[in-house]
Short mmCIF file of C-alpha atoms in Angstrom, two decimals:
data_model
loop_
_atom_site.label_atom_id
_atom_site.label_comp_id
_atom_site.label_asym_id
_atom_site.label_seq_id
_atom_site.Cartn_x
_atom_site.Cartn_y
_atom_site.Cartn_z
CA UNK I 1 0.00 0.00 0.00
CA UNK I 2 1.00 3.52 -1.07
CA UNK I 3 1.30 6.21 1.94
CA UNK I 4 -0.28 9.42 0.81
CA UNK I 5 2.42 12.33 1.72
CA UNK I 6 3.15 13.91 5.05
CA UNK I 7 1.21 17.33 5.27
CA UNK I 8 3.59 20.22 4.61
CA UNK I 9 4.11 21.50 8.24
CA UNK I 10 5.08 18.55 9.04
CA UNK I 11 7.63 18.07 6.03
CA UNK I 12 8.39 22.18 7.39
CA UNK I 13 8.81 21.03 11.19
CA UNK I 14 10.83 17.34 10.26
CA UNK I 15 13.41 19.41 8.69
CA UNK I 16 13.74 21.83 11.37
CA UNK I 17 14.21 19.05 13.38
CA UNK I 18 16.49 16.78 11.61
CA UNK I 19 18.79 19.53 9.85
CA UNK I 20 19.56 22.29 13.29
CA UNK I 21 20.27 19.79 15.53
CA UNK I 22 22.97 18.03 13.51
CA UNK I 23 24.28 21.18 12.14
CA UNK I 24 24.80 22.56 16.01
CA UNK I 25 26.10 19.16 16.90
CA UNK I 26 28.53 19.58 13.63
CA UNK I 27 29.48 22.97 14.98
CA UNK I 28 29.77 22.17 18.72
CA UNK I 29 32.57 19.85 17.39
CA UNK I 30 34.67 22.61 16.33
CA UNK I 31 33.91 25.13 19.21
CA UNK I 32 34.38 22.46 21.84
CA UNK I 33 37.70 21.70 20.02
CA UNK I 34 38.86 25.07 19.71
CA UNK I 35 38.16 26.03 23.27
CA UNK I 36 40.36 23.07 24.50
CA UNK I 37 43.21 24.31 22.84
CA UNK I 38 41.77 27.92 24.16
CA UNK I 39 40.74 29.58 20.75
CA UNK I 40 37.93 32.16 21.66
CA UNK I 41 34.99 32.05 19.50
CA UNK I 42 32.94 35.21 17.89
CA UNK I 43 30.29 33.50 16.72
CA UNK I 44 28.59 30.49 16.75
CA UNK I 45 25.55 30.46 13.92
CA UNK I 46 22.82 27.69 13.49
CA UNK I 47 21.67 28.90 10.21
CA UNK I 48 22.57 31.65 8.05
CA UNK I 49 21.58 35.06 6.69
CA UNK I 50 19.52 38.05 9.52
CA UNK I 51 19.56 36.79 13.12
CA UNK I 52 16.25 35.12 14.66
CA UNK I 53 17.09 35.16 18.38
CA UNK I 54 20.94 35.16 20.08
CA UNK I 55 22.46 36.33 22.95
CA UNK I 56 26.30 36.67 23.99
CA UNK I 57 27.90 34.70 26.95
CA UNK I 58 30.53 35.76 29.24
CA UNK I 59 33.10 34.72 27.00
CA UNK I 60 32.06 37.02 24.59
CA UNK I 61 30.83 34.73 21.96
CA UNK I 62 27.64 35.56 19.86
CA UNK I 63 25.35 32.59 19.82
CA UNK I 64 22.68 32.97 17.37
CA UNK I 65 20.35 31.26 14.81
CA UNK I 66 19.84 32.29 11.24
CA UNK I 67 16.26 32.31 9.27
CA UNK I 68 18.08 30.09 6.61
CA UNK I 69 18.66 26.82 8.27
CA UNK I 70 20.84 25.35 5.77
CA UNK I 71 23.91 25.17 7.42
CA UNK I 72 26.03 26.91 10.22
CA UNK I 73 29.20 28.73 11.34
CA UNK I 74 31.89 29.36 14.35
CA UNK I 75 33.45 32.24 13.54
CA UNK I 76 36.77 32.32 15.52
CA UNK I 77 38.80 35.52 16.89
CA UNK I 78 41.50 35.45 14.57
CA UNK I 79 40.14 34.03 10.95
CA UNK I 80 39.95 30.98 9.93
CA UNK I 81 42.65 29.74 7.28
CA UNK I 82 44.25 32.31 5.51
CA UNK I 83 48.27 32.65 5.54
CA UNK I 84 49.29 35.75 7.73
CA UNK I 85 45.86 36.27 9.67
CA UNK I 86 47.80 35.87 12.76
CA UNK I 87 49.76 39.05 12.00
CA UNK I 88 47.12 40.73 11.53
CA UNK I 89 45.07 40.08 14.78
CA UNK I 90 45.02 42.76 17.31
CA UNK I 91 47.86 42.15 20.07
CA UNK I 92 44.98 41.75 22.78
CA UNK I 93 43.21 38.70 21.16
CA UNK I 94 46.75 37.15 19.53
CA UNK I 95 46.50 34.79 22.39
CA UNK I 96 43.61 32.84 21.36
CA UNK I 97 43.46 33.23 17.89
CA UNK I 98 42.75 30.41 15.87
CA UNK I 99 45.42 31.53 13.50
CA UNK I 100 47.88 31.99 15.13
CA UNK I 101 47.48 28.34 16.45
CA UNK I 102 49.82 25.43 15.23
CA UNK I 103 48.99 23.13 11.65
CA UNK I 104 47.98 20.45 13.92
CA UNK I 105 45.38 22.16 16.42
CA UNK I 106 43.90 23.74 13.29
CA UNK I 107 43.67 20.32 11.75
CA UNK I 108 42.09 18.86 14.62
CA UNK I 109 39.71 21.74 15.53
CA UNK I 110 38.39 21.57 11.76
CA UNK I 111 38.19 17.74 11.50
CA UNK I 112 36.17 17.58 14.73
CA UNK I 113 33.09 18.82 13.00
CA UNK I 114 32.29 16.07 10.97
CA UNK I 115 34.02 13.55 13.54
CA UNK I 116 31.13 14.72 15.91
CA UNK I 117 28.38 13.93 13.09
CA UNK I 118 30.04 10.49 12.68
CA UNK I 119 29.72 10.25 16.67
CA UNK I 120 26.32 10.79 16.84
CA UNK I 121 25.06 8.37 14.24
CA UNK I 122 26.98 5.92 16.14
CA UNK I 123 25.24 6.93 19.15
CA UNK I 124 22.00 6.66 17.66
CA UNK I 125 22.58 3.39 15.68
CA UNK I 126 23.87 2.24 19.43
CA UNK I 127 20.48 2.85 20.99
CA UNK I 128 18.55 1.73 18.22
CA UNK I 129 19.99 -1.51 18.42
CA UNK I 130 19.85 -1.60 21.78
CA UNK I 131 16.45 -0.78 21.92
CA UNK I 132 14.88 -2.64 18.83
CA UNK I 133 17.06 -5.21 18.16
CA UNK I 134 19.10 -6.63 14.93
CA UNK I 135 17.57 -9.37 13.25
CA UNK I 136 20.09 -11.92 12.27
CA UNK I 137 19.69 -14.69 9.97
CA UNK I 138 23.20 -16.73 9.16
CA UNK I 139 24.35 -17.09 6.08
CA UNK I 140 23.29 -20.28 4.96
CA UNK I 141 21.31 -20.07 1.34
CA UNK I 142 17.73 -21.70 1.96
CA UNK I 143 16.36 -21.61 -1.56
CA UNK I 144 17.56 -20.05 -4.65
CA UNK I 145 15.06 -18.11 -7.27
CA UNK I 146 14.56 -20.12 -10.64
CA UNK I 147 16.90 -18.22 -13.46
CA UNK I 148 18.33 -15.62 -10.97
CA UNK I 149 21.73 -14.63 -10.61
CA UNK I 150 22.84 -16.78 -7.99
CA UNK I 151 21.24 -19.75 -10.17
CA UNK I 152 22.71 -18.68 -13.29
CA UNK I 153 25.96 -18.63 -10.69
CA UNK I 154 25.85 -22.45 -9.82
CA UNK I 155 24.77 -21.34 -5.93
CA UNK I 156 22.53 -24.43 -4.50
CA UNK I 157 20.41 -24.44 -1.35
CA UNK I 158 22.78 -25.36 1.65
CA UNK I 159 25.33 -23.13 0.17
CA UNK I 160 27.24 -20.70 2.46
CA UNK I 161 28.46 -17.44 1.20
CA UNK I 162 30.86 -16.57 3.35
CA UNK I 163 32.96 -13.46 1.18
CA UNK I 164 31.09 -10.80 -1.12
CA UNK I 165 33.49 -9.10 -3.47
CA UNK I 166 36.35 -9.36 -0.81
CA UNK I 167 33.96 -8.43 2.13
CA UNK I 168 34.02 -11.31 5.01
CA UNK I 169 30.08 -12.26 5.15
CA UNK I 170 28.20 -13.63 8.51
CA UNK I 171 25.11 -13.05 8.17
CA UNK I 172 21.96 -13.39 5.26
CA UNK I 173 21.78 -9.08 6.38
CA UNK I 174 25.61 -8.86 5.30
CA UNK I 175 25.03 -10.47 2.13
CA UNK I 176 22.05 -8.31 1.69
CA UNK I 177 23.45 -5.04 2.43
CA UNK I 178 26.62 -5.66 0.17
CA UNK I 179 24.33 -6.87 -2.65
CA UNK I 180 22.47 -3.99 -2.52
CA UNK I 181 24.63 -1.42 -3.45
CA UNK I 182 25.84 -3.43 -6.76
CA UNK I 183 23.02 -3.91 -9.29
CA UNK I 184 24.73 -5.17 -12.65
CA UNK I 185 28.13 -5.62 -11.38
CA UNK I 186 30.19 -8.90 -11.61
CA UNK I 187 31.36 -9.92 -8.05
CA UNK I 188 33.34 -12.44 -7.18
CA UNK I 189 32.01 -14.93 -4.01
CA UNK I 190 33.02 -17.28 -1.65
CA UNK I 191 30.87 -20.11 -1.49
CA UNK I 192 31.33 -22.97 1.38
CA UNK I 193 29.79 -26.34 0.29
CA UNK I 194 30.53 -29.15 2.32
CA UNK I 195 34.00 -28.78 3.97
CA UNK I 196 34.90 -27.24 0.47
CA UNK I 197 35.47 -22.99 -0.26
CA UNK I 198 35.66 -22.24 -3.54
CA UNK I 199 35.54 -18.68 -5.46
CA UNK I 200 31.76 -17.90 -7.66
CA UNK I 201 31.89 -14.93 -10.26
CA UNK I 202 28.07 -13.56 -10.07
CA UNK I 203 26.60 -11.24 -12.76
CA UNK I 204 24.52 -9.25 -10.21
CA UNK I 205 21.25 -9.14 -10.98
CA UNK I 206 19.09 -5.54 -11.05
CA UNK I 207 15.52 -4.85 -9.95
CA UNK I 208 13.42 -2.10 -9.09
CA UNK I 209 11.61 -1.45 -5.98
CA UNK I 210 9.43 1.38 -4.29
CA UNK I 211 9.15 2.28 -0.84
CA UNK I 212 6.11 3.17 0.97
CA UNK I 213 5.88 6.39 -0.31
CA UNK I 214 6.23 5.67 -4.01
CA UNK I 215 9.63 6.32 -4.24
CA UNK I 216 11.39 3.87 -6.78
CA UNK I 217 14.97 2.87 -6.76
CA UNK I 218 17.25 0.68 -8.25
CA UNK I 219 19.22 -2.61 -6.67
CA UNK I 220 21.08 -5.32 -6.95
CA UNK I 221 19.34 -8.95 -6.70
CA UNK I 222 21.06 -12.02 -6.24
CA UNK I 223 18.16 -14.50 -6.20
CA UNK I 224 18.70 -16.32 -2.78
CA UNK I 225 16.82 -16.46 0.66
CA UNK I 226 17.74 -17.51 3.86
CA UNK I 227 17.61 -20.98 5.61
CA UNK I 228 16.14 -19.41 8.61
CA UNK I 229 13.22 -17.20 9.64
CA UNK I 230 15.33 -13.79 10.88
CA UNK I 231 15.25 -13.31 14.77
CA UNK I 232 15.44 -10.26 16.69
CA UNK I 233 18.91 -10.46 18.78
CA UNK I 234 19.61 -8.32 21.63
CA UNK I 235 23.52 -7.22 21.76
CA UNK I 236 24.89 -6.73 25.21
CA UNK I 237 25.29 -3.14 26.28
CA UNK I 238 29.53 -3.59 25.61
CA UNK I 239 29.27 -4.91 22.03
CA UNK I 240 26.61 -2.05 21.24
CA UNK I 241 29.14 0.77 20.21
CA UNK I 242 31.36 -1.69 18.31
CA UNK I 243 28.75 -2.84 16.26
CA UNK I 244 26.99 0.98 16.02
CA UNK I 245 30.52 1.80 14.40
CA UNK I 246 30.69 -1.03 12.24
CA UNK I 247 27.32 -0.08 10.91
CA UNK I 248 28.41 3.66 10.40
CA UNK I 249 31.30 2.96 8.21
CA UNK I 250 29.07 0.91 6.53
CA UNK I 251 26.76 3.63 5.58
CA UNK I 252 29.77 5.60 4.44
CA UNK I 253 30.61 2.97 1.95
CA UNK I 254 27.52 3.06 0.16
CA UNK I 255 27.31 6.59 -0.01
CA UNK I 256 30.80 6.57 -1.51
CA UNK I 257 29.84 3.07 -3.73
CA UNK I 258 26.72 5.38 -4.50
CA UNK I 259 28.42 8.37 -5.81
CA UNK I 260 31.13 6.64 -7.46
CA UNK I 261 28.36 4.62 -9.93
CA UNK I 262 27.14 8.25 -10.47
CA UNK I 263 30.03 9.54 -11.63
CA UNK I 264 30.73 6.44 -13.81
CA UNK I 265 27.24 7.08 -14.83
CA UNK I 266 26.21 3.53 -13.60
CA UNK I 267 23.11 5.47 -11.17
CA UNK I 268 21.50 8.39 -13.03
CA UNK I 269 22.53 11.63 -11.47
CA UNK I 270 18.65 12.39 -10.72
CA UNK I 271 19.40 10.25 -7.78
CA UNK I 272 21.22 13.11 -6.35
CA UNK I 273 18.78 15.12 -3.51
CA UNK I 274 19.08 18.58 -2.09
CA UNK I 275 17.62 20.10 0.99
CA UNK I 276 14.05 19.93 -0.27
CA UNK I 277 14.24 16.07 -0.78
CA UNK I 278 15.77 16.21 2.59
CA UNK I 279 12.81 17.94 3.97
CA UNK I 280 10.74 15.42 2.16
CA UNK I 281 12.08 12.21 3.34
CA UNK I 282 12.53 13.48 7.02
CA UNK I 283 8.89 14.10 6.86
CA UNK I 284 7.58 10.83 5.36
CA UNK I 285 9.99 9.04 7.93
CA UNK I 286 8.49 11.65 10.82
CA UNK I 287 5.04 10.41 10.21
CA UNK I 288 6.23 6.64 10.40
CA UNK I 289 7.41 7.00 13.65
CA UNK I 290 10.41 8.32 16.45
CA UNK I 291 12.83 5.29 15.40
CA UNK I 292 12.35 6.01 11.69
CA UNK I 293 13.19 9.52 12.11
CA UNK I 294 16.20 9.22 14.32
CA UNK I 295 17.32 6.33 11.65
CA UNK I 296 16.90 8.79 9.17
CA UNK I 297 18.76 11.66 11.31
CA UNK I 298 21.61 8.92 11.91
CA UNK I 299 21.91 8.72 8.28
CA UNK I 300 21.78 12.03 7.10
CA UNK I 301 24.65 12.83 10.01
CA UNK I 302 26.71 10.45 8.54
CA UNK I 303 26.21 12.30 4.87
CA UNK I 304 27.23 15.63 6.72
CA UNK I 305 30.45 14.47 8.40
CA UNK I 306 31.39 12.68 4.96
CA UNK I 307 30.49 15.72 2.53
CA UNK I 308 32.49 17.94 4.98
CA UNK I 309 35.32 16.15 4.31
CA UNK I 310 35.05 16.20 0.60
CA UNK I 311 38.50 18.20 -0.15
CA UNK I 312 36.68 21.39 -1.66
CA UNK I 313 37.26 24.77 -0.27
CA UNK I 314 34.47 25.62 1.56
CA UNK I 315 34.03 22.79 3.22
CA UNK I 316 35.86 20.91 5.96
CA UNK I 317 37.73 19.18 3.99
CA UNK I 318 39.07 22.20 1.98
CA UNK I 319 40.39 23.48 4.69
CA UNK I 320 41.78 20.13 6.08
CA UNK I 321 43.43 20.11 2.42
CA UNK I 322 45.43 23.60 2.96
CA UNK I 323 46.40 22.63 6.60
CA UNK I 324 48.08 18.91 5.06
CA UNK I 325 50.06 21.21 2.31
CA UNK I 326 51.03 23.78 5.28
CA UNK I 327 52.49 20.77 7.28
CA UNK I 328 54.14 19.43 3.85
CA UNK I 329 55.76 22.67 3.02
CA UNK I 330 56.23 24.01 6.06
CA UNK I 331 54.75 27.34 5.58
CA UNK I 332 50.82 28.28 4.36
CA UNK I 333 49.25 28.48 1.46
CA UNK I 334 49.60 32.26 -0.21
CA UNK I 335 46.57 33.86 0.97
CA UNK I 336 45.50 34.55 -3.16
CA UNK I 337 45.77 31.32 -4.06
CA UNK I 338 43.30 30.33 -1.16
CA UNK I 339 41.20 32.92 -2.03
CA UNK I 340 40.86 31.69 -5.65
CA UNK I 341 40.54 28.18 -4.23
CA UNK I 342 37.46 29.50 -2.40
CA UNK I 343 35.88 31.36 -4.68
CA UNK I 344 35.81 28.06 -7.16
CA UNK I 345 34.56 26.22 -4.43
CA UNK I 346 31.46 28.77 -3.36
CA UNK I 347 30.88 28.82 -7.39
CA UNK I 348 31.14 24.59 -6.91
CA UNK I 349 28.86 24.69 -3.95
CA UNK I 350 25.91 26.87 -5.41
CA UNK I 351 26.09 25.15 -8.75
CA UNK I 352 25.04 22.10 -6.91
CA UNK I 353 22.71 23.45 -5.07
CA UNK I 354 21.35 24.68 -8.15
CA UNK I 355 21.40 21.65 -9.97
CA UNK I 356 20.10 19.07 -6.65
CA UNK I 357 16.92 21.69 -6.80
CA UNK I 358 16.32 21.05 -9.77
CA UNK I 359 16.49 17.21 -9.18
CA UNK I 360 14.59 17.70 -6.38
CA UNK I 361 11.61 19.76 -8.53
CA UNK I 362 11.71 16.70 -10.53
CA UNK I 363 11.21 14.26 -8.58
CA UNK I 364 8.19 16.20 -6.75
CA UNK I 365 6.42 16.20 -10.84
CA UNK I 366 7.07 19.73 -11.05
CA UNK I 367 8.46 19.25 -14.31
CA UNK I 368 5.84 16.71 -15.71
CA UNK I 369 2.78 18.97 -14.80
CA UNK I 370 4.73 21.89 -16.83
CA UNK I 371 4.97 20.33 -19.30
CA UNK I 372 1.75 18.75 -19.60
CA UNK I 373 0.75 22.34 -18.95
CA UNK I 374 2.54 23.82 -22.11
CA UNK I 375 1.95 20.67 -24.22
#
């Protein structure tokens, strides 16, 4: 059954929801950083663009929230990356300028941001699981599907796959997930039959699928079912974290497998969402429930940290770029060539935000009932 679409306030107040408190939590990593190596802080911004509300602690800090909740700031005393901003810094607030700090604090203070997204997701995966369970179903095959992949393959019921594409399988959810993410692609597996391993080369096999919203999406198939009915298996509290991180850097290798078949033009690039199919996902998920939206908000953390630490000015991981080369060459970057760097990046930045709209106005039909419109 198709769910008809969340109403808009709550698409309005889902996004709210989801988007400031990982930004602040984003942000908190860098202030928090900073103040332990005793940088001072101007501002700290959720959102950008006129202030909503704010105030100023004793420190002197502004803390404030923007009408544009797209993103956030810390402004620290001092700049932020160019070559020579220490200089420049008035002798009273030299001390605890962020510039004026050493390669390595800089490095740290900057990567903490999306280290802190990374750290919540695990948090939330952590209670999650501890909370709802995993269901766990070993990897035995139970049947295969007539003229599927895994048939076409030679795979036979009391197969076990133990190794997908060079990734240690132990469970029927392992071989799931790493299926998933490969619709089309030849993968090599490790089958154990008997007391026997031996090596399987699998055409992947690709179907599509919508969710309960009507959303369709492509994945990869390989034909086979479990031997067992999945349980629900409690981890003890000390294994909870391990397994929350395992599950973390799993998410961060299908959003790289993801974008990687978009640039190679395996995924169409219409796949690629903005901050209005943001909003529109963390409101279906809002109106499924509290542990589909704080799956979601787990997820979409784990996007932040990682686009952060794409190396393009701008972001995190521009920044993170300059400071490696700094430590390399042992002085900075000249201050125009960071400045050019920048300015490519904001025109890189708003470009894709321009284009991801557009995507996003497509996929909402915008398009379609133009051009029935015109037509």
């Amino acid at each position: 059954m198709i769910l008809s679409a969340p109403p808009v306030w709550l698409i309005v107040l889902a996004f709210i929801c989801a988007i400031g408190p990982l930004v602040f939590i984003h942000e908190m990593g860098h202030y928090l950083v900073a103040r332990w190596f005793g940088v001072g802080a101007e501002t700290f911004s959720i959102g950008f663009g006129r202030e909503i509300t704010g105030w100023t602690d004793r420190r002197g800090t502004r803390w404030k929230v923007g009408w544009l909740p797209l993103g956030g700031y810390v402004r620290f005393v001092g700049g932020e990356s160019h070559a020579g901003e220490a200089e420049r810094t008035p002798a009273a607030h030299r001390a605890d300028s962020f510039a004026g700090r050493p390669v390595w604090q800089r490095f740290l203070i900057v990567l903490a941001g999306p280290l802190a997204n990374f750290l919540l997701a695990i948090l939330i995966f952590a209670a999650i699981f501890g909370t709802v369970g995993i269901p766990h179903a070993s990897n035995l095959v139970g049947t295969v599907a007539p003229g599927s992949a895994a048939a076409q393959a030679g795979i036979a019921p009391g197969d076990r796959i133990v190794a997908v594409g060079g990734e240690t399988i132990q469970t029927f959810q392992d071989i799931r997930r790493t299926i998933f993410m490969r619709p089309g692609e030849e993968v090599r597996l490790v089958i154990e039959r008997g007391e026997r391993r031996q090596p399987v080369l699998v055409r992947i096999g690709a179907t599509e699928e919508q969710d309960r919203f009507g959303r369709k999406y492509r994945i990869g198939l390989l034909g086979v079912s479990p031997s067992e009915r999945p349980e629900i298996v409690h981890p003890p509290v000390l294994s909870l974290i391990p397994i929350a991180t395992e599950h973390t850097f799993n998410v961060i290798e299908m959003t790289v497998r993801g974008l990687y078949q978009i640039v190679t033009g395996q995924r169409s690039a219409k796949e690629i969402g903005g901050p209005l199919r943001i909003a529109q996902v963390a409101g279906e998920q809002a109106s499924l429930g509290f542990l589909d939206f704080a799956w979601l908000a787990a997820v979409v953390s784990i996007n932040l940290g990682f686009i952060n630490l794409l190396p393009v000015p701008m972001l995190d991981g521009g920044h993170l770029l300059f400071y490696s080369l700094e430590a390399v060459r042992r002085r900075p970057v000249s201050v125009r060539a960071q400045e050019w760097a920048f300015r490519g990046g904001l025109a890189l930045l708003l470009a894709l935000l321009l284009f991801t709209t557009v995507n996003d106005l497509g996929s909402f039909g915008l398009w379609d009932r133009l051009e029935r419109l015109i037509g």
